[in-house]
Short mmCIF file of C-alpha atoms in Angstrom, two decimals:
data_model
loop_
_atom_site.label_atom_id
_atom_site.label_comp_id
_atom_site.label_asym_id
_atom_site.label_seq_id
_atom_site.Cartn_x
_atom_site.Cartn_y
_atom_site.Cartn_z
CA MET A 20 7.35 6.13 -3.01
CA ILE A 21 5.00 3.98 -3.38
CA TYR A 22 7.77 1.64 -5.61
CA LEU A 23 9.91 1.93 -2.58
CA ILE A 24 7.59 0.91 -0.07
CA PHE A 25 6.88 -2.09 -2.20
CA ALA A 26 10.48 -3.11 -2.59
CA MET A 27 11.13 -2.65 1.34
CA GLY A 28 8.32 -5.39 1.94
CA PHE A 29 9.91 -7.67 -0.41
CA ALA A 30 13.10 -7.46 1.27
CA VAL A 31 11.40 -7.71 4.64
CA LEU A 32 9.98 -11.05 3.15
CA VAL A 33 12.34 -12.19 1.22
CA THR A 34 14.59 -12.10 4.46
CA ILE A 35 11.86 -13.52 6.76
CA ILE A 36 11.63 -16.06 4.06
CA ALA A 37 15.73 -17.40 4.29
CA ILE A 38 15.93 -17.19 7.90
CA GLN A 39 13.01 -19.62 8.55
CA ASN A 40 14.37 -21.53 5.92
CA SER A 41 18.28 -22.27 6.43
CA MET A 42 18.25 -26.40 6.14
CA PRO A 43 20.97 -27.11 3.78
CA VAL A 44 20.80 -27.66 -0.33
CA THR A 45 22.31 -28.81 -3.06
CA ILE A 46 22.33 -26.76 -6.51
CA ASN A 47 23.34 -28.63 -9.25
CA PHE A 48 24.31 -26.58 -12.48
CA LEU A 49 26.03 -29.08 -15.80
CA SER A 50 28.40 -30.63 -14.03
CA TRP A 51 28.75 -28.53 -10.73
CA SER A 52 26.89 -29.54 -7.70
CA VAL A 53 27.12 -26.81 -4.23
CA ASN A 54 26.03 -27.06 -0.97
CA THR A 55 24.64 -24.37 0.63
CA SER A 56 22.28 -23.41 2.97
CA PHE A 57 18.22 -22.17 1.41
CA ALA A 58 18.73 -18.88 2.92
CA ILE A 59 21.76 -17.84 1.06
CA VAL A 60 20.40 -19.54 -1.94
CA VAL A 61 16.91 -17.11 -1.76
CA LEU A 62 19.04 -13.69 -0.90
CA ALA A 63 21.36 -14.64 -4.04
CA SER A 64 18.40 -15.02 -5.62
CA ALA A 65 16.63 -11.96 -4.64
CA GLY A 66 20.06 -10.03 -5.07
CA ALA A 67 19.99 -11.32 -8.72
CA GLY A 68 16.68 -10.73 -9.45
CA VAL A 69 17.85 -6.32 -8.02
CA LEU A 70 20.39 -6.34 -10.31
CA ILE A 71 18.71 -7.21 -13.27
CA ALA A 72 15.90 -4.89 -12.15
CA LEU A 73 18.57 -1.79 -12.08
CA LEU A 74 19.59 -3.30 -15.17
CA GLY A 75 16.48 -3.01 -17.05
CA GLN A 76 15.78 0.11 -15.29
CA TRP A 77 19.29 1.90 -16.03
CA VAL A 78 18.51 0.88 -20.28
CA ILE A 79 15.26 2.72 -20.42
CA GLN A 80 16.74 5.66 -18.14
CA LEU A 81 19.55 6.20 -21.08
CA ARG A 82 16.79 5.83 -23.68
CA LEU A 83 14.94 8.42 -21.92
CA ARG A 84 17.57 10.78 -21.44
CA LEU A 85 19.44 10.26 -25.63
CA SER A 86 15.75 11.73 -26.27
CA LEU A 87 15.56 14.00 -24.21
CA ARG A 88 18.80 15.19 -25.29
CA GLN A 89 17.11 15.05 -29.39
CA SER A 90 14.58 17.29 -28.12
CA GLU A 91 16.22 19.62 -26.32
CA LYS A 92 18.69 20.08 -29.33
CA ARG A 93 14.88 19.88 -32.08
CA VAL A 94 13.33 22.57 -29.89
CA HIS A 95 17.26 25.07 -30.09
CA GLU A 96 16.75 24.62 -33.66
CA LEU A 97 13.44 26.09 -33.74
CA GLU A 98 13.70 28.51 -31.97
CA LYS A 99 16.46 29.80 -33.48
CA ALA A 100 14.18 29.20 -36.91
CA LEU A 101 11.53 31.31 -35.09
CA ILE A 102 13.84 33.85 -34.02
CA LYS A 103 15.39 33.78 -37.87
CA THR A 104 11.65 34.12 -39.05
CA GLN A 105 10.56 37.12 -36.50
CA MET A 106 14.12 39.21 -37.77
CA LEU A 107 12.83 38.76 -41.63
CA ASP A 108 9.33 39.61 -40.72
CA GLN A 109 10.34 43.32 -39.02
CA ASP A 110 12.76 43.75 -41.64
CA ILE A 111 9.32 43.10 -44.51
CA ARG A 112 7.62 45.52 -41.89
CA LEU A 113 10.87 48.71 -41.66
CA VAL A 114 10.60 47.95 -45.53
CA GLU A 115 6.84 48.13 -46.15
CA LYS A 116 6.42 51.29 -43.59
CA ASN A 117 9.63 53.21 -45.66
CA ASP A 118 8.27 53.15 -49.26
CA ILE A 119 5.05 54.31 -48.23
#
């Protein structure tokens, strides 16, 4: 919840900065040159940052899901082994009881 509050505050701050600074700027990259509003540059940069953060979060969640799936598989295998061991233990006790 605190993350959402922080994100909303950041979005409001970026929007205020963009609205207050709407002067034209020239963006140069290699041989390209684009004339645009500074507000568009600020909003596009913030949007790109959000997309990069979401992509990073998605990768982390994917890794956690894979780890969880492996752990659940291991737990299932161990539970099966435990049941098998318990059944063998019961069989041994029955044999010992019948031998007496």
